Each structure stands twice: as C-alpha cells, then as structure tokens.
Coordinates of C-alpha atoms (C1' of nucleotides) in Angstrom, one line a residue:
Chain A
M1 CA -14.5 -100.2 57.3
K2 CA -14.3 -103.3 57.2
Q3 CA -12.4 -103.4 53.1
E4 CA -10.4 -99.8 54.8
K5 CA -8.7 -102.9 56.7
K6 CA -8.5 -105.5 54.7
E7 CA -6.2 -103.4 51.9
R8 CA -4.0 -102.6 55.0
L9 CA -3.8 -106.5 55.6
K10 CA -3.2 -107.4 51.6
K11 CA -0.1 -105.1 51.9
A12 CA 1.7 -105.7 55.1
G13 CA 1.6 -109.0 55.2
W14 CA 2.3 -110.6 58.3
K15 CA 4.9 -109.3 61.0
V16 CA 4.7 -109.8 64.7
G17 CA 3.4 -107.7 67.1
T18 CA -0.6 -108.3 69.6
T19 CA -2.6 -109.2 66.6
K20 CA -4.9 -106.9 67.7
E21 CA -2.0 -103.5 67.7
F22 CA -0.7 -104.8 64.3
L23 CA -4.2 -104.3 62.6
Q24 CA -5.5 -101.6 63.9
L25 CA -8.5 -103.8 65.8
T26 CA -11.1 -102.1 67.9
A27 CA -11.6 -104.4 71.4
E28 CA -14.9 -105.9 69.4
E29 CA -13.3 -106.8 66.5
A30 CA -10.2 -108.2 68.8
A31 CA -12.7 -110.1 70.2
L32 CA -14.2 -111.7 67.3
I33 CA -11.6 -112.8 65.9
E34 CA -10.3 -114.3 69.6
I35 CA -13.9 -116.3 69.1
K36 CA -12.8 -117.6 65.9
L37 CA -10.2 -118.7 66.9
A38 CA -11.3 -120.7 70.2
L39 CA -13.8 -122.2 67.6
A40 CA -11.1 -123.1 64.7
R41 CA -8.8 -125.0 67.5
S42 CA -11.5 -126.2 68.8
L43 CA -12.8 -128.0 64.5
K44 CA -9.6 -129.2 64.9
K45 CA -9.2 -130.8 67.7
R46 CA -13.1 -132.4 67.8
R47 CA -11.9 -133.9 63.8
M48 CA -8.6 -135.0 64.9
A49 CA -10.4 -136.7 68.3
Q50 CA -12.6 -138.5 66.0
K51 CA -9.7 -139.1 63.4
M52 CA -12.2 -137.7 60.6
T53 CA -9.9 -136.5 57.9
Q54 CA -10.5 -133.1 56.2
N55 CA -12.3 -134.4 53.4
E56 CA -14.4 -136.8 55.5
L57 CA -15.7 -133.8 57.2
A58 CA -16.3 -131.5 54.1
K59 CA -18.6 -134.2 52.7
E60 CA -20.6 -134.2 56.1
L61 CA -21.1 -130.6 56.2
G62 CA -21.0 -130.3 52.2
S63 CA -17.8 -128.8 51.4
S64 CA -14.9 -129.2 50.4
Q65 CA -11.4 -130.5 52.2
S66 CA -10.7 -126.2 51.0
R67 CA -12.7 -124.6 53.1
V68 CA -12.0 -127.2 56.3
A69 CA -8.7 -126.3 55.8
K70 CA -9.9 -122.5 56.1
M71 CA -11.8 -122.7 59.0
E72 CA -9.6 -125.3 61.1
S73 CA -7.6 -121.2 60.5
A74 CA -9.9 -119.0 61.1
D75 CA -9.2 -117.4 57.7
A76 CA -10.7 -114.1 57.4
T77 CA -12.6 -115.6 55.0
V78 CA -15.2 -118.2 56.9
S79 CA -18.2 -117.1 59.1
L80 CA -18.8 -117.5 62.8
E81 CA -21.7 -119.3 61.1
A82 CA -19.4 -121.8 59.6
L83 CA -17.7 -122.4 62.4
V84 CA -20.0 -123.5 64.6
R85 CA -22.1 -125.3 62.2
S86 CA -19.4 -127.0 62.0
L87 CA -19.3 -128.1 65.8
L88 CA -22.6 -128.8 65.5
A89 CA -22.4 -131.1 62.3
L90 CA -18.7 -132.9 64.8
G91 CA -22.1 -133.6 67.6
A92 CA -20.8 -130.6 69.9
S93 CA -23.5 -129.6 72.0
R94 CA -24.9 -125.8 72.1
Q95 CA -24.0 -125.8 75.6
E96 CA -20.4 -127.0 74.8
I97 CA -20.1 -124.1 71.6
G98 CA -20.7 -121.6 74.7
R99 CA -18.5 -122.8 76.9
I100 CA -15.9 -122.9 73.6
I101 CA -16.6 -118.8 73.1
G102 CA -16.5 -118.8 76.5
K103 CA -12.9 -119.7 77.6
K104 CA -10.7 -117.2 78.5
P105 CA -7.4 -118.2 75.3
V106 CA -3.5 -119.0 77.2
E107 CA -1.7 -116.1 77.5
P108 CA 0.8 -116.0 75.7
V109 CA 4.7 -115.9 77.1
S110 CA 5.2 -112.4 78.1
Chain B
M1 CA -27.4 -127.6 51.0
K2 CA -29.2 -124.4 51.5
Q3 CA -30.7 -124.0 48.3
E4 CA -32.0 -127.2 48.1
K5 CA -34.5 -126.9 50.7
K6 CA -35.5 -124.4 49.5
E7 CA -36.1 -125.6 46.2
R8 CA -38.3 -128.3 47.9
L9 CA -40.1 -126.7 49.6
K10 CA -40.7 -124.0 46.3
K11 CA -41.9 -126.8 44.6
A12 CA -44.2 -128.5 47.4
G13 CA -46.4 -125.4 48.2
W14 CA -47.9 -125.3 51.5
K15 CA -48.2 -128.7 53.7
V16 CA -48.9 -129.7 57.0
G17 CA -46.2 -131.1 59.7
T18 CA -44.4 -129.3 62.6
T19 CA -42.4 -127.2 61.2
K20 CA -39.3 -128.8 62.2
E21 CA -41.0 -132.2 59.5
F22 CA -41.3 -130.0 57.1
L23 CA -38.9 -127.3 56.4
Q24 CA -37.0 -131.0 57.8
L25 CA -34.4 -129.6 59.4
T26 CA -31.9 -131.5 61.0
A27 CA -30.4 -131.2 64.9
E28 CA -27.5 -129.2 64.2
E29 CA -29.5 -126.4 61.9
A30 CA -32.4 -126.7 65.0
A31 CA -29.6 -125.9 67.6
L32 CA -28.4 -123.6 65.4
I33 CA -31.7 -121.4 65.0
E34 CA -32.0 -121.7 68.8
I35 CA -28.2 -119.9 69.3
K36 CA -29.4 -117.3 67.3
L37 CA -32.6 -117.1 68.7
A38 CA -30.8 -117.0 72.5
L39 CA -28.8 -114.3 71.1
A40 CA -31.0 -112.0 69.6
R41 CA -33.0 -111.9 73.0
S42 CA -30.5 -110.5 74.8
L43 CA -29.8 -108.1 71.8
K44 CA -33.0 -106.1 72.9
K45 CA -32.7 -106.7 76.3
R46 CA -28.9 -105.5 76.7
R47 CA -30.8 -102.7 74.5
M48 CA -33.6 -102.3 76.5
A49 CA -31.5 -102.1 79.9
Q50 CA -29.2 -99.0 78.2
K51 CA -32.0 -97.5 76.9
M52 CA -31.6 -97.2 73.7
T53 CA -33.7 -96.8 70.2
Q54 CA -33.1 -99.3 68.0
N55 CA -32.0 -96.4 65.8
E56 CA -29.2 -95.5 68.3
L57 CA -27.8 -99.6 67.7
A58 CA -27.8 -98.4 64.4
K59 CA -26.2 -96.2 64.3
E60 CA -23.0 -97.9 66.4
L61 CA -22.9 -100.6 64.5
G62 CA -22.8 -98.5 61.2
S63 CA -26.1 -100.1 59.9
S64 CA -29.9 -99.0 60.1
Q65 CA -32.5 -99.2 62.4
S66 CA -34.3 -102.9 59.6
R67 CA -31.4 -104.2 60.1
V68 CA -32.0 -104.2 64.4
A69 CA -35.0 -104.9 64.6
K70 CA -35.0 -108.1 61.6
M71 CA -32.0 -109.1 64.0
E72 CA -33.6 -108.8 67.5
S73 CA -36.6 -110.6 65.1
A74 CA -33.8 -113.8 64.3
D75 CA -35.3 -113.2 61.3
A76 CA -33.9 -115.6 58.4
T77 CA -31.7 -113.4 56.9
V78 CA -29.4 -112.2 59.5
S79 CA -26.2 -114.0 60.5
L80 CA -25.1 -115.0 64.3
E81 CA -21.6 -113.0 62.9
A82 CA -24.0 -109.8 62.6
L83 CA -26.1 -110.9 66.2
V84 CA -22.3 -111.5 67.9
R85 CA -20.9 -108.2 66.5
S86 CA -24.4 -106.7 67.9
L87 CA -24.2 -108.6 71.5
L88 CA -19.9 -106.9 71.6
A89 CA -21.0 -103.7 70.5
L90 CA -23.2 -103.6 73.9
G91 CA -20.2 -104.4 76.2
A92 CA -21.1 -107.8 76.5
S93 CA -17.8 -110.2 76.5
R94 CA -17.0 -112.9 75.4
Q95 CA -17.8 -114.6 78.4
E96 CA -21.5 -113.6 78.4
I97 CA -22.3 -114.9 75.6
G98 CA -20.5 -118.6 75.3
R99 CA -23.4 -118.4 78.2
I100 CA -26.3 -116.7 76.3
I101 CA -25.0 -119.7 73.7
G102 CA -25.1 -122.2 75.8
K103 CA -28.1 -122.0 78.4
K104 CA -30.9 -124.0 77.7
P105 CA -33.7 -122.6 76.5
V106 CA -37.0 -122.3 78.6
E107 CA -38.9 -125.2 78.4
P108 CA -42.6 -124.8 76.3
V109 CA -45.2 -125.6 78.3
S110 CA -47.2 -128.6 77.1
Chain C
dT1 C1' -57.9 -86.5 66.3
dG2 C1' -53.1 -86.0 64.3
dA3 C1' -48.4 -85.9 64.9
dC4 C1' -44.7 -88.0 67.0
dG5 C1' -41.6 -91.3 68.4
dC6 C1' -40.9 -96.5 68.1
dT7 C1' -40.5 -100.9 65.8
dA8 C1' -41.9 -104.5 62.2
dT9 C1' -41.4 -106.2 56.8
dG10 C1' -39.9 -105.3 52.5
dT11 C1' -37.0 -104.6 48.4
dC12 C1' -32.6 -104.8 45.9
dA13 C1' -28.2 -102.9 44.8
dG14 C1' -23.9 -103.9 46.1
dA15 C1' -20.6 -106.2 49.6
dT16 C1' -19.0 -110.6 52.1
dA17 C1' -18.7 -115.1 52.2
dT18 C1' -19.6 -120.1 50.0
dG19 C1' -18.0 -124.8 47.0
dA20 C1' -15.5 -126.1 43.9
dC21 C1' -11.2 -126.0 41.4
dA22 C1' -5.9 -126.7 40.9
dT23 C1' -1.7 -126.4 43.2
dA24 C1' 1.9 -126.7 46.0
dC25 C1' 2.9 -128.4 50.8
dA26 C1' 4.3 -132.3 54.3
dC27 C1' 5.1 -136.6 55.7
dT28 C1' 5.3 -141.4 55.4
dG29 C1' 6.1 -146.2 53.5
dG30 C1' 8.2 -148.3 49.5
Chain D
dC1 C1' 14.2 -141.8 44.6
dC2 C1' 8.8 -142.2 43.9
dA3 C1' 4.1 -142.4 45.2
dG4 C1' 0.1 -142.1 48.7
dT5 C1' -2.2 -139.0 51.8
dG6 C1' -3.3 -135.7 54.4
dT7 C1' -3.2 -130.5 54.8
dA8 C1' -2.7 -125.2 53.3
dT9 C1' -3.5 -121.5 50.0
dG10 C1' -5.7 -118.9 46.1
dT11 C1' -9.1 -118.3 42.3
dC12 C1' -13.3 -117.4 40.9
dA13 C1' -18.9 -117.9 39.6
dT14 C1' -22.3 -118.0 42.2
dA15 C1' -25.1 -118.0 46.9
dT16 C1' -26.2 -115.3 50.4
dC17 C1' -26.1 -111.3 53.6
dT18 C1' -26.0 -105.8 53.8
dG19 C1' -27.3 -101.1 55.1
dA20 C1' -30.7 -98.5 52.9
dC21 C1' -35.0 -96.7 51.5
dA22 C1' -40.0 -96.9 51.6
dT23 C1' -43.1 -97.6 54.4
dA24 C1' -47.0 -99.9 57.8
dG25 C1' -48.5 -100.7 62.8
dC26 C1' -48.6 -99.4 67.1
dG27 C1' -48.9 -96.2 70.7
dT28 C1' -49.4 -92.3 73.3
dC29 C1' -50.3 -87.0 74.2
dA30 C1' -52.3 -82.2 73.4

DNA sequence: TGACGCTATGTCAGATATGACATACACTGG
DNA sequence: CCAGTGTATGTCATATCTGACATAGCGTCA
C-alpha cells in the first residue's frame, strides 16, 4: 500500500494538480504530508533565523548536510520524528511544535 | 547517536538515579518522549470513545492488535509517525493533533 | 470452574529511514 | 573566468520500525 504509491511516483514524475489528487492520497495521508510540509518550512525558517548553515545544523543533530536538505524539502525519506527532533534541537518548545502542526496552511490562489 | 547510548547502557549495567539521568536524556529527547506519551494517551482515549477494540483499530490501520497496544503504551518501538497516523485514522484533525502535542502535561504530585 | 473477549509483551523477518558520501547546482566575490 | 560557500539530489550499507505471530494476563459471565 505504501509501496504501490512510490512506484507510481517514480514512474510519473512531477506534474501539476493538487498533490492529493495526483497521488491519490487518502485524507489521512494528505494531512500527514501537510503536517510534514509545515514542519519542514518551520525548520528552514528557524535555521535561517539563527543564521546557521545546513551543515552546522547537521552536526548538532549528529547527521549530515544532505539529510538536513531533505528534511527542509519534506523529502519522502524523512520521518515526522526527524523533523520534530530537529525543531527541538533548534530550540522549539512542545507548544510551538503543536502550533506549527495545527496551523492551517495558506490557501493557494485559485 | 542512538546507538552510542545503547552501548553505554549495556556496558554500564544497572545503576540508580533518575531515568533521565541514567539514560542521559537530553531535554530534546525528554520532550520527544513527552510528546509521544501525550499522543499515546489521546489515542487510547479516542479509540475507547469510539468503542473500538485494539483489534478493530488495527484492521483499520492495516496493522495488528499488538502494535496498537504498543502504540497506546508509547512503547519505544513505535514512531511518532505511527502515533500521528493512528490518530488521523481515528478522525483527529491537524488542529487537534497540534493541540495534543502542545498541551502541557499534568504535573505529578511532588 | 472454564470459556471467552480484550489487552499486554516478546520475538523476528522483512520494510523503511538513516548517515555518509559523491556530485551537481546556484550564487557571490575576486 | 575561477574558487568558495551553501544547498540539492542520488545511492548505499546499516540501523530502526513494522506487521505478524505466539502467548500470557485479566475480567466477566455462565
């Protein structure tokens, strides 16, 4: 069920339309992806606000630059856990993380 | 970085001290665990509110009763992602999940 | 008592995520 | 133009997580 989708992804590449429709995501999966996107955006914003490079953050996390890049782009290979860990490492509180997750995304212009 | 800790654990054997000190949890790790605990509690609460058994929920999730039990007990082998997915499956919204994560836990009696 | 329904715990093969590395790209200052 | 700095993307071996299964505990009902 997860595997199927990845296959489709690899073959299809990136086209337009909502992410949800194109990937045939269920509502739950769409919500999970939105959560990850919100966290990823926050992560990048926070890192930049602290004037850190991806490499510096990676070292703090005991990870590598490439993985930080993937986190910030909400790459499919990064887990929710990785995103939350990183935000915590950048000083975000539980409450802030809760807010990031709960905040409604900006509506795209129709 | 996770492996290191386990190594240390195995070598050190069993000494006393608070869990936190003994396991040498950083503040970030402690926060992550608190988040997982909050989600786990909510999961159980929600499942019960819907009068579902662990088995029923497991089937909805494409999983097994044992894993649901582990989720509800915030077992170390369950990921943040699994907890969030399960809550979404039980109908929780992004906003609700944000609130669960952000909410301060009840202080233990001193 | 025993049978039944629900939950808890341990284990393990297979699936998924990770850090590390290589490499490419984009931008800037010289 | 080149060199340097920061970011993006692909791959791979290994670490971690997952579903499934077995089995045990624990109420409850007859």
